[in-house]
Amino acid sequence: MLDAYRTPDRLRARIALHERFGDPHHDLHRWLFDLVLTRTPPPPPGAAVLEVGAGTGRLWRVNAERVPPGWRLTLTDRSAGMLTALRGTLEEAGLTAELLPADAAALPFPDASFDLAFANHMLYHLPDPSVGVAELRRVLRPGGLLVAATNGANHMRQVRELARPLGALEGVEPTGVADLPFDCENGGATLAARFAEVELHRHDDALEVTDPQALLAYLRSLVHLPEAVTPELEAALARWEAEVLAHATPGPTRVERATGVFLAR
């Protein structure tokens, strides 16, 4: 699954659908930042802040003007391509941070290094999310706050149904179709094994996708093809794409978003 994120292109295709057709007044990243800034107690002045799996840095791009001036940011990702994109995002946002390649299952930091840690939409990528949760607990100081956004069982359900037929094609690996090992329904138990206080805040809404090509671009970002594509596979993919476009035309296509944010201390 991680192969889909070794360059930012696939992730950007997915983000683009949400940014183009989502409600800008219902932005997940601004909303979860509100949750953090209004906590009691709030993060301390001069907080040491970690983000694991920072991706292209959307959390910081949409909240740039709200980052407390004393925060010291450390942002990590396993992908060199993501770190390059992240560096550009921070420069555009006027923010400074230490950027490091890191595996969430083996964080390169001493115990009790951070006051606040973000792990958004990434714990479900780990072979064992509980290992990542244990690492985050280890690097957080006593009383430190973990912010972990994830998806619910019905997130993008309509898209997953459109992608599901790809699993029957030989050599094709669609991502985002299987159940997640860390989601809104099961993630609380994983966190409770390491944290004394765990809260789930739901953030559910829907996209109204009016451009069938944008929906197809999102679906293509979920597809991993074998190195050698046979004529038969190419024809099957063409038929599937035609079915997607027929389903989405004239539109709009309603796509449910079921997400949530865990706050854990």
PDB file of C-alpha atoms in Angstrom:
ATOM      1  CA  MET A   1       0.000   0.000   0.000  1.00  0.00           C
ATOM      2  CA  LEU A   2       2.840   2.399   0.748  1.00  0.00           C
ATOM      3  CA  ASP A   3       3.961   2.213  -2.894  1.00  0.00           C
ATOM      4  CA  ALA A   4       1.058   4.531  -3.707  1.00  0.00           C
ATOM      5  CA  TYR A   5       2.729   7.284  -1.682  1.00  0.00           C
ATOM      6  CA  ARG A   6       6.345   7.148  -2.843  1.00  0.00           C
ATOM      7  CA  THR A   7       5.699  10.171  -5.025  1.00  0.00           C
ATOM      8  CA  PRO A   8       3.150  12.872  -4.280  1.00  0.00           C
ATOM      9  CA  ASP A   9       1.243  12.455  -7.557  1.00  0.00           C
ATOM     10  CA  ARG A  10      -1.283   9.847  -6.399  1.00  0.00           C
ATOM     11  CA  LEU A  11      -1.893  11.617  -3.115  1.00  0.00           C
ATOM     12  CA  ARG A  12      -2.371  14.922  -4.944  1.00  0.00           C
ATOM     13  CA  ALA A  13      -5.023  13.351  -7.179  1.00  0.00           C
ATOM     14  CA  ARG A  14      -6.929  12.283  -4.075  1.00  0.00           C
ATOM     15  CA  ILE A  15      -6.532  15.596  -2.290  1.00  0.00           C
ATOM     16  CA  ALA A  16      -7.691  17.455  -5.424  1.00  0.00           C
ATOM     17  CA  LEU A  17     -11.107  15.777  -5.364  1.00  0.00           C
ATOM     18  CA  HIS A  18     -11.660  16.785  -1.737  1.00  0.00           C
ATOM     19  CA  GLU A  19     -10.449  20.347  -2.256  1.00  0.00           C
ATOM     20  CA  ARG A  20     -12.468  20.892  -5.424  1.00  0.00           C
ATOM     21  CA  PHE A  21     -15.783  19.388  -4.319  1.00  0.00           C
ATOM     22  CA  GLY A  22     -15.645  19.596  -0.529  1.00  0.00           C
ATOM     23  CA  ASP A  23     -17.221  22.370   1.526  1.00  0.00           C
ATOM     24  CA  PRO A  24     -14.408  24.878   2.252  1.00  0.00           C
ATOM     25  CA  HIS A  25     -16.199  25.821   5.474  1.00  0.00           C
ATOM     26  CA  HIS A  26     -16.049  22.197   6.645  1.00  0.00           C
ATOM     27  CA  ASP A  27     -12.325  21.589   6.142  1.00  0.00           C
ATOM     28  CA  LEU A  28     -11.051  18.658   8.211  1.00  0.00           C
ATOM     29  CA  HIS A  29      -7.574  20.073   8.796  1.00  0.00           C
ATOM     30  CA  ARG A  30      -8.796  23.442  10.019  1.00  0.00           C
ATOM     31  CA  TRP A  31     -11.400  21.754  12.194  1.00  0.00           C
ATOM     32  CA  LEU A  32      -8.907  19.443  13.887  1.00  0.00           C
ATOM     33  CA  PHE A  33      -6.578  22.397  14.445  1.00  0.00           C
ATOM     34  CA  ASP A  34      -9.474  24.092  16.258  1.00  0.00           C
ATOM     35  CA  LEU A  35      -9.768  21.013  18.481  1.00  0.00           C
ATOM     36  CA  VAL A  36      -6.090  21.272  19.398  1.00  0.00           C
ATOM     37  CA  LEU A  37      -5.993  25.022  20.027  1.00  0.00           C
ATOM     38  CA  THR A  38      -9.081  24.944  22.258  1.00  0.00           C
ATOM     39  CA  ARG A  39      -8.006  21.992  24.415  1.00  0.00           C
ATOM     40  CA  THR A  40      -7.759  22.333  28.184  1.00  0.00           C
ATOM     41  CA  PRO A  41      -4.925  22.490  28.882  1.00  0.00           C
ATOM     42  CA  PRO A  42      -3.717  23.835  25.518  1.00  0.00           C
ATOM     43  CA  PRO A  43      -0.284  22.938  24.139  1.00  0.00           C
ATOM     44  CA  PRO A  44       2.349  24.863  26.107  1.00  0.00           C
ATOM     45  CA  PRO A  45       4.086  27.960  24.702  1.00  0.00           C
ATOM     46  CA  GLY A  46       7.129  26.832  22.768  1.00  0.00           C
ATOM     47  CA  ALA A  47       5.616  23.373  22.274  1.00  0.00           C
ATOM     48  CA  ALA A  48       7.710  20.718  20.567  1.00  0.00           C
ATOM     49  CA  VAL A  49       5.383  19.440  17.830  1.00  0.00           C
ATOM     50  CA  LEU A  50       5.774  16.282  15.752  1.00  0.00           C
ATOM     51  CA  GLU A  51       3.893  15.182  12.663  1.00  0.00           C
ATOM     52  CA  VAL A  52       4.386  11.607  11.497  1.00  0.00           C
ATOM     53  CA  GLY A  53       3.499  10.892   7.880  1.00  0.00           C
ATOM     54  CA  ALA A  54       3.248  14.587   7.046  1.00  0.00           C
ATOM     55  CA  GLY A  55       2.797  13.952   3.314  1.00  0.00           C
ATOM     56  CA  THR A  56       2.632  17.134   1.256  1.00  0.00           C
ATOM     57  CA  GLY A  57       1.966  19.269   4.351  1.00  0.00           C
ATOM     58  CA  ARG A  58      -1.669  20.197   3.844  1.00  0.00           C
ATOM     59  CA  LEU A  59      -2.214  20.472   7.611  1.00  0.00           C
ATOM     60  CA  TRP A  60       0.300  23.308   7.735  1.00  0.00           C
ATOM     61  CA  ARG A  61      -0.696  24.957   4.454  1.00  0.00           C
ATOM     62  CA  VAL A  62      -4.313  25.505   5.516  1.00  0.00           C
ATOM     63  CA  ASN A  63      -3.389  26.510   9.088  1.00  0.00           C
ATOM     64  CA  ALA A  64      -0.232  28.532   8.419  1.00  0.00           C
ATOM     65  CA  GLU A  65      -1.553  31.767   9.910  1.00  0.00           C
ATOM     66  CA  ARG A  66      -2.781  29.950  13.039  1.00  0.00           C
ATOM     67  CA  VAL A  67       0.424  28.180  14.079  1.00  0.00           C
ATOM     68  CA  PRO A  68       1.537  29.667  17.421  1.00  0.00           C
ATOM     69  CA  PRO A  69       4.845  31.487  16.898  1.00  0.00           C
ATOM     70  CA  GLY A  70       6.658  29.507  19.585  1.00  0.00           C
ATOM     71  CA  TRP A  71       5.910  26.051  18.207  1.00  0.00           C
ATOM     72  CA  ARG A  72       8.961  24.033  17.137  1.00  0.00           C
ATOM     73  CA  LEU A  73       7.915  21.744  14.290  1.00  0.00           C
ATOM     74  CA  THR A  74       9.437  18.381  13.402  1.00  0.00           C
ATOM     75  CA  LEU A  75       7.785  16.784  10.366  1.00  0.00           C
ATOM     76  CA  THR A  76       8.512  13.291   9.092  1.00  0.00           C
ATOM     77  CA  ASP A  77       7.617  11.033   6.199  1.00  0.00           C
ATOM     78  CA  ARG A  78       9.049   7.783   4.864  1.00  0.00           C
ATOM     79  CA  SER A  79       9.057   9.104   1.296  1.00  0.00           C
ATOM     80  CA  ALA A  80      11.831  11.329  -0.046  1.00  0.00           C
ATOM     81  CA  GLY A  81       9.407  12.592  -2.692  1.00  0.00           C
ATOM     82  CA  MET A  82       6.937  13.622  -0.023  1.00  0.00           C
ATOM     83  CA  LEU A  83       9.624  15.442   1.949  1.00  0.00           C
ATOM     84  CA  THR A  84      10.564  17.408  -1.168  1.00  0.00           C
ATOM     85  CA  ALA A  85       6.931  18.425  -1.690  1.00  0.00           C
ATOM     86  CA  LEU A  86       6.602  19.194   2.023  1.00  0.00           C
ATOM     87  CA  ARG A  87       9.607  21.506   1.931  1.00  0.00           C
ATOM     88  CA  GLY A  88       7.974  23.496  -0.866  1.00  0.00           C
ATOM     89  CA  THR A  89       4.686  23.707   1.038  1.00  0.00           C
ATOM     90  CA  LEU A  90       6.407  25.087   4.134  1.00  0.00           C
ATOM     91  CA  GLU A  91       8.332  27.659   2.107  1.00  0.00           C
ATOM     92  CA  GLU A  92       5.102  28.900   0.512  1.00  0.00           C
ATOM     93  CA  ALA A  93       3.413  28.995   3.926  1.00  0.00           C
ATOM     94  CA  GLY A  94       6.288  30.887   5.546  1.00  0.00           C
ATOM     95  CA  LEU A  95       6.860  28.176   8.156  1.00  0.00           C
ATOM     96  CA  THR A  96      10.081  26.557   9.313  1.00  0.00           C
ATOM     97  CA  ALA A  97      10.449  22.972  10.482  1.00  0.00           C
ATOM     98  CA  GLU A  98      12.944  20.175  10.805  1.00  0.00           C
ATOM     99  CA  LEU A  99      12.184  17.598   8.103  1.00  0.00           C
ATOM    100  CA  LEU A 100      13.300  14.010   8.575  1.00  0.00           C
ATOM    101  CA  PRO A 101      12.764  10.677   6.841  1.00  0.00           C
ATOM    102  CA  ALA A 102      11.305   8.346   9.459  1.00  0.00           C
ATOM    103  CA  ASP A 103       9.385   5.111   9.874  1.00  0.00           C
ATOM    104  CA  ALA A 104       6.402   5.557  12.191  1.00  0.00           C
ATOM    105  CA  ALA A 105       7.094   2.103  13.623  1.00  0.00           C
ATOM    106  CA  ALA A 106      10.625   3.099  14.705  1.00  0.00           C
ATOM    107  CA  LEU A 107      10.758   6.844  15.346  1.00  0.00           C
ATOM    108  CA  PRO A 108      14.306   8.251  15.602  1.00  0.00           C
ATOM    109  CA  PHE A 109      13.660  10.354  18.713  1.00  0.00           C
ATOM    110  CA  PRO A 110      14.388   9.937  22.426  1.00  0.00           C
ATOM    111  CA  ASP A 111      11.609   9.205  24.864  1.00  0.00           C
ATOM    112  CA  ALA A 112       9.460  12.171  25.946  1.00  0.00           C
ATOM    113  CA  SER A 113      10.610  14.507  23.154  1.00  0.00           C
ATOM    114  CA  PHE A 114       7.311  16.162  22.146  1.00  0.00           C
ATOM    115  CA  ASP A 115       4.330  17.950  23.660  1.00  0.00           C
ATOM    116  CA  LEU A 116       2.030  17.376  20.692  1.00  0.00           C
ATOM    117  CA  ALA A 117       2.011  14.779  17.908  1.00  0.00           C
ATOM    118  CA  PHE A 118      -0.083  14.524  14.749  1.00  0.00           C
ATOM    119  CA  ALA A 119      -0.572  11.201  12.959  1.00  0.00           C
ATOM    120  CA  ASN A 120      -3.288  11.904  10.425  1.00  0.00           C
ATOM    121  CA  HIS A 121      -4.543   9.285   7.989  1.00  0.00           C
ATOM    122  CA  MET A 122      -1.405   7.208   8.306  1.00  0.00           C
ATOM    123  CA  LEU A 123      -1.675   4.694  11.155  1.00  0.00           C
ATOM    124  CA  TYR A 124      -3.819   2.421   8.968  1.00  0.00           C
ATOM    125  CA  HIS A 125      -0.914   2.145   6.524  1.00  0.00           C
ATOM    126  CA  LEU A 126       1.246   0.360   9.099  1.00  0.00           C
ATOM    127  CA  PRO A 127       1.343  -3.459   9.129  1.00  0.00           C
ATOM    128  CA  ASP A 128       0.579  -3.226  12.860  1.00  0.00           C
ATOM    129  CA  PRO A 129      -0.918   0.134  13.905  1.00  0.00           C
ATOM    130  CA  SER A 130      -0.378  -0.704  17.580  1.00  0.00           C
ATOM    131  CA  VAL A 131       3.384  -0.485  17.020  1.00  0.00           C
ATOM    132  CA  GLY A 132       3.034   3.050  15.672  1.00  0.00           C
ATOM    133  CA  VAL A 133       0.768   4.001  18.574  1.00  0.00           C
ATOM    134  CA  ALA A 134       3.337   2.667  21.043  1.00  0.00           C
ATOM    135  CA  GLU A 135       6.066   4.735  19.372  1.00  0.00           C
ATOM    136  CA  LEU A 136       3.959   7.878  19.496  1.00  0.00           C
ATOM    137  CA  ARG A 137       3.226   7.296  23.191  1.00  0.00           C
ATOM    138  CA  ARG A 138       6.964   6.807  23.799  1.00  0.00           C
ATOM    139  CA  VAL A 139       8.055  10.089  22.197  1.00  0.00           C
ATOM    140  CA  LEU A 140       5.284  12.143  23.827  1.00  0.00           C
ATOM    141  CA  ARG A 141       5.953  13.797  27.160  1.00  0.00           C
ATOM    142  CA  PRO A 142       3.693  13.049  30.146  1.00  0.00           C
ATOM    143  CA  GLY A 143       0.403  14.793  29.431  1.00  0.00           C
ATOM    144  CA  GLY A 144       1.308  15.200  25.760  1.00  0.00           C
ATOM    145  CA  LEU A 145      -1.489  15.101  23.204  1.00  0.00           C
ATOM    146  CA  LEU A 146      -1.788  12.773  20.212  1.00  0.00           C
ATOM    147  CA  VAL A 147      -4.024  13.864  17.324  1.00  0.00           C
ATOM    148  CA  ALA A 148      -4.822  10.967  14.990  1.00  0.00           C
ATOM    149  CA  ALA A 149      -7.295  11.488  12.150  1.00  0.00           C
ATOM    150  CA  THR A 150      -8.641   8.457  10.349  1.00  0.00           C
ATOM    151  CA  ASN A 151     -11.572   7.265   8.267  1.00  0.00           C
ATOM    152  CA  GLY A 152     -14.812   5.583   9.236  1.00  0.00           C
ATOM    153  CA  ALA A 153     -16.179   2.379   7.785  1.00  0.00           C
ATOM    154  CA  ASN A 154     -18.384   4.214   5.252  1.00  0.00           C
ATOM    155  CA  HIS A 155     -15.780   6.744   4.110  1.00  0.00           C
ATOM    156  CA  MET A 156     -15.873   7.203   0.300  1.00  0.00           C
ATOM    157  CA  ARG A 157     -18.186   4.197   0.117  1.00  0.00           C
ATOM    158  CA  GLN A 158     -19.442   5.035  -3.368  1.00  0.00           C
ATOM    159  CA  VAL A 159     -15.887   5.313  -4.699  1.00  0.00           C
ATOM    160  CA  ARG A 160     -14.867   2.019  -3.119  1.00  0.00           C
ATOM    161  CA  GLU A 161     -17.831   0.321  -4.765  1.00  0.00           C
ATOM    162  CA  LEU A 162     -16.743   1.658  -8.162  1.00  0.00           C
ATOM    163  CA  ALA A 163     -13.170   0.436  -7.581  1.00  0.00           C
ATOM    164  CA  ARG A 164     -14.101  -3.003  -6.267  1.00  0.00           C
ATOM    165  CA  PRO A 165     -14.424  -4.713  -9.711  1.00  0.00           C
ATOM    166  CA  LEU A 166     -10.730  -4.030 -10.307  1.00  0.00           C
ATOM    167  CA  GLY A 167      -9.860  -6.662  -7.720  1.00  0.00           C
ATOM    168  CA  ALA A 168     -11.055  -9.338 -10.149  1.00  0.00           C
ATOM    169  CA  LEU A 169      -8.516  -8.300 -12.812  1.00  0.00           C
ATOM    170  CA  GLU A 170      -5.306 -10.310 -12.778  1.00  0.00           C
ATOM    171  CA  GLY A 171      -2.299  -8.289 -11.636  1.00  0.00           C
ATOM    172  CA  VAL A 172      -4.319  -5.233 -10.587  1.00  0.00           C
ATOM    173  CA  GLU A 173      -4.169  -4.113  -6.960  1.00  0.00           C
ATOM    174  CA  PRO A 174      -6.764  -1.476  -6.019  1.00  0.00           C
ATOM    175  CA  THR A 175      -6.041   0.311  -2.747  1.00  0.00           C
ATOM    176  CA  GLY A 176      -8.607   1.812  -0.413  1.00  0.00           C
ATOM    177  CA  VAL A 177     -11.084  -1.050  -0.902  1.00  0.00           C
ATOM    178  CA  ALA A 178     -10.339  -3.280   2.106  1.00  0.00           C
ATOM    179  CA  ASP A 179     -11.343  -2.526   5.688  1.00  0.00           C
ATOM    180  CA  LEU A 180      -8.800  -0.468   7.615  1.00  0.00           C
ATOM    181  CA  PRO A 181      -6.832  -1.812  10.600  1.00  0.00           C
ATOM    182  CA  PHE A 182      -7.126   1.594  12.304  1.00  0.00           C
ATOM    183  CA  ASP A 183     -10.398   3.426  11.706  1.00  0.00           C
ATOM    184  CA  CYS A 184     -13.036   5.339  13.649  1.00  0.00           C
ATOM    185  CA  GLU A 185     -14.651   2.094  14.728  1.00  0.00           C
ATOM    186  CA  ASN A 186     -11.604   0.125  15.932  1.00  0.00           C
ATOM    187  CA  GLY A 187      -8.907   2.741  16.539  1.00  0.00           C
ATOM    188  CA  GLY A 188     -10.107   3.702  20.003  1.00  0.00           C
ATOM    189  CA  ALA A 189      -9.252   0.299  21.458  1.00  0.00           C
ATOM    190  CA  THR A 190      -5.751   0.447  19.976  1.00  0.00           C
ATOM    191  CA  LEU A 191      -5.153   3.869  21.496  1.00  0.00           C
ATOM    192  CA  ALA A 192      -6.654   2.926  24.869  1.00  0.00           C
ATOM    193  CA  ALA A 193      -3.978   0.260  25.279  1.00  0.00           C
ATOM    194  CA  ARG A 194      -1.369   3.053  25.522  1.00  0.00           C
ATOM    195  CA  PHE A 195      -3.235   6.231  26.516  1.00  0.00           C
ATOM    196  CA  ALA A 196      -5.331   6.916  29.614  1.00  0.00           C
ATOM    197  CA  GLU A 197      -7.734   9.321  27.883  1.00  0.00           C
ATOM    198  CA  VAL A 198      -9.100   8.759  24.370  1.00  0.00           C
ATOM    199  CA  GLU A 199     -11.785  10.855  22.652  1.00  0.00           C
ATOM    200  CA  LEU A 200     -13.253  10.455  19.164  1.00  0.00           C
ATOM    201  CA  HIS A 201     -14.624  13.522  17.380  1.00  0.00           C
ATOM    202  CA  ARG A 202     -16.576  12.723  14.195  1.00  0.00           C
ATOM    203  CA  HIS A 203     -16.424  14.831  11.048  1.00  0.00           C
ATOM    204  CA  ASP A 204     -18.916  13.487   8.507  1.00  0.00           C
ATOM    205  CA  ASP A 205     -20.113  15.182   5.325  1.00  0.00           C
ATOM    206  CA  ALA A 206     -20.286  14.496   1.586  1.00  0.00           C
ATOM    207  CA  LEU A 207     -18.815  15.522  -1.754  1.00  0.00           C
ATOM    208  CA  GLU A 208     -21.049  16.429  -4.679  1.00  0.00           C
ATOM    209  CA  VAL A 209     -18.789  15.547  -7.619  1.00  0.00           C
ATOM    210  CA  THR A 210     -19.964  17.273 -10.801  1.00  0.00           C
ATOM    211  CA  ASP A 211     -16.985  16.340 -13.016  1.00  0.00           C
ATOM    212  CA  PRO A 212     -16.888  12.653 -14.046  1.00  0.00           C
ATOM    213  CA  GLN A 213     -13.260  12.988 -15.158  1.00  0.00           C
ATOM    214  CA  ALA A 214     -12.246  14.170 -11.684  1.00  0.00           C
ATOM    215  CA  LEU A 215     -13.905  11.118 -10.181  1.00  0.00           C
ATOM    216  CA  LEU A 216     -12.103   8.878 -12.661  1.00  0.00           C
ATOM    217  CA  ALA A 217      -8.764  10.544 -11.832  1.00  0.00           C
ATOM    218  CA  TYR A 218      -9.333   9.759  -8.161  1.00  0.00           C
ATOM    219  CA  LEU A 219     -10.131   6.143  -8.982  1.00  0.00           C
ATOM    220  CA  ARG A 220      -7.061   5.819 -11.189  1.00  0.00           C
ATOM    221  CA  SER A 221      -4.943   6.946  -8.232  1.00  0.00           C
ATOM    222  CA  LEU A 222      -6.087   3.806  -6.395  1.00  0.00           C
ATOM    223  CA  VAL A 223      -4.895   1.428  -9.117  1.00  0.00           C
ATOM    224  CA  HIS A 224      -1.556  -0.391  -9.131  1.00  0.00           C
ATOM    225  CA  LEU A 225      -0.803  -2.105 -12.425  1.00  0.00           C
ATOM    226  CA  PRO A 226       1.740  -4.827 -13.188  1.00  0.00           C
ATOM    227  CA  GLU A 227       4.843  -3.718 -15.081  1.00  0.00           C
ATOM    228  CA  ALA A 228       3.668  -5.568 -18.191  1.00  0.00           C
ATOM    229  CA  VAL A 229       0.082  -4.727 -19.126  1.00  0.00           C
ATOM    230  CA  THR A 230      -1.421  -7.237 -21.541  1.00  0.00           C
ATOM    231  CA  PRO A 231      -3.820  -6.165 -24.304  1.00  0.00           C
ATOM    232  CA  GLU A 232      -6.574  -8.054 -22.469  1.00  0.00           C
ATOM    233  CA  LEU A 233      -5.943  -6.119 -19.262  1.00  0.00           C
ATOM    234  CA  GLU A 234      -5.793  -2.837 -21.148  1.00  0.00           C
ATOM    235  CA  ALA A 235      -9.163  -3.608 -22.733  1.00  0.00           C
ATOM    236  CA  ALA A 236     -10.671  -4.563 -19.367  1.00  0.00           C
ATOM    237  CA  LEU A 237      -9.468  -1.302 -17.843  1.00  0.00           C
ATOM    238  CA  ALA A 238     -10.957   0.646 -20.741  1.00  0.00           C
ATOM    239  CA  ARG A 239     -14.324  -1.052 -20.183  1.00  0.00           C
ATOM    240  CA  TRP A 240     -14.164  -0.282 -16.471  1.00  0.00           C
ATOM    241  CA  GLU A 241     -13.353   3.384 -17.154  1.00  0.00           C
ATOM    242  CA  ALA A 242     -16.284   3.626 -19.551  1.00  0.00           C
ATOM    243  CA  GLU A 243     -18.568   2.170 -16.871  1.00  0.00           C
ATOM    244  CA  VAL A 244     -17.312   4.699 -14.316  1.00  0.00           C
ATOM    245  CA  LEU A 245     -17.924   7.612 -16.678  1.00  0.00           C
ATOM    246  CA  ALA A 246     -21.391   6.316 -17.545  1.00  0.00           C
ATOM    247  CA  HIS A 247     -22.212   6.009 -13.844  1.00  0.00           C
ATOM    248  CA  ALA A 248     -21.000   9.542 -13.110  1.00  0.00           C
ATOM    249  CA  THR A 249     -22.616  11.251 -16.118  1.00  0.00           C
ATOM    250  CA  PRO A 250     -24.274  13.704 -16.038  1.00  0.00           C
ATOM    251  CA  GLY A 251     -23.764  13.948 -12.282  1.00  0.00           C
ATOM    252  CA  PRO A 252     -23.477  15.019  -9.625  1.00  0.00           C
ATOM    253  CA  THR A 253     -22.211  11.923  -7.837  1.00  0.00           C
ATOM    254  CA  ARG A 254     -22.666  12.066  -4.083  1.00  0.00           C
ATOM    255  CA  VAL A 255     -19.710  10.588  -2.176  1.00  0.00           C
ATOM    256  CA  GLU A 256     -19.985  10.185   1.583  1.00  0.00           C
ATOM    257  CA  ARG A 257     -17.058  11.238   3.743  1.00  0.00           C
ATOM    258  CA  ALA A 258     -16.938   9.558   7.151  1.00  0.00           C
ATOM    259  CA  THR A 259     -13.905  10.719   9.084  1.00  0.00           C
ATOM    260  CA  GLY A 260     -12.929  11.447  12.639  1.00  0.00           C
ATOM    261  CA  VAL A 261     -10.123  12.582  14.896  1.00  0.00           C
ATOM    262  CA  PHE A 262      -8.909  10.775  17.984  1.00  0.00           C
ATOM    263  CA  LEU A 263      -7.435  12.901  20.762  1.00  0.00           C
ATOM    264  CA  ALA A 264      -5.395  10.853  23.225  1.00  0.00           C
ATOM    265  CA  ARG A 265      -3.366  11.682  26.342  1.00  0.00           C
TER     266      ARG A 265
END
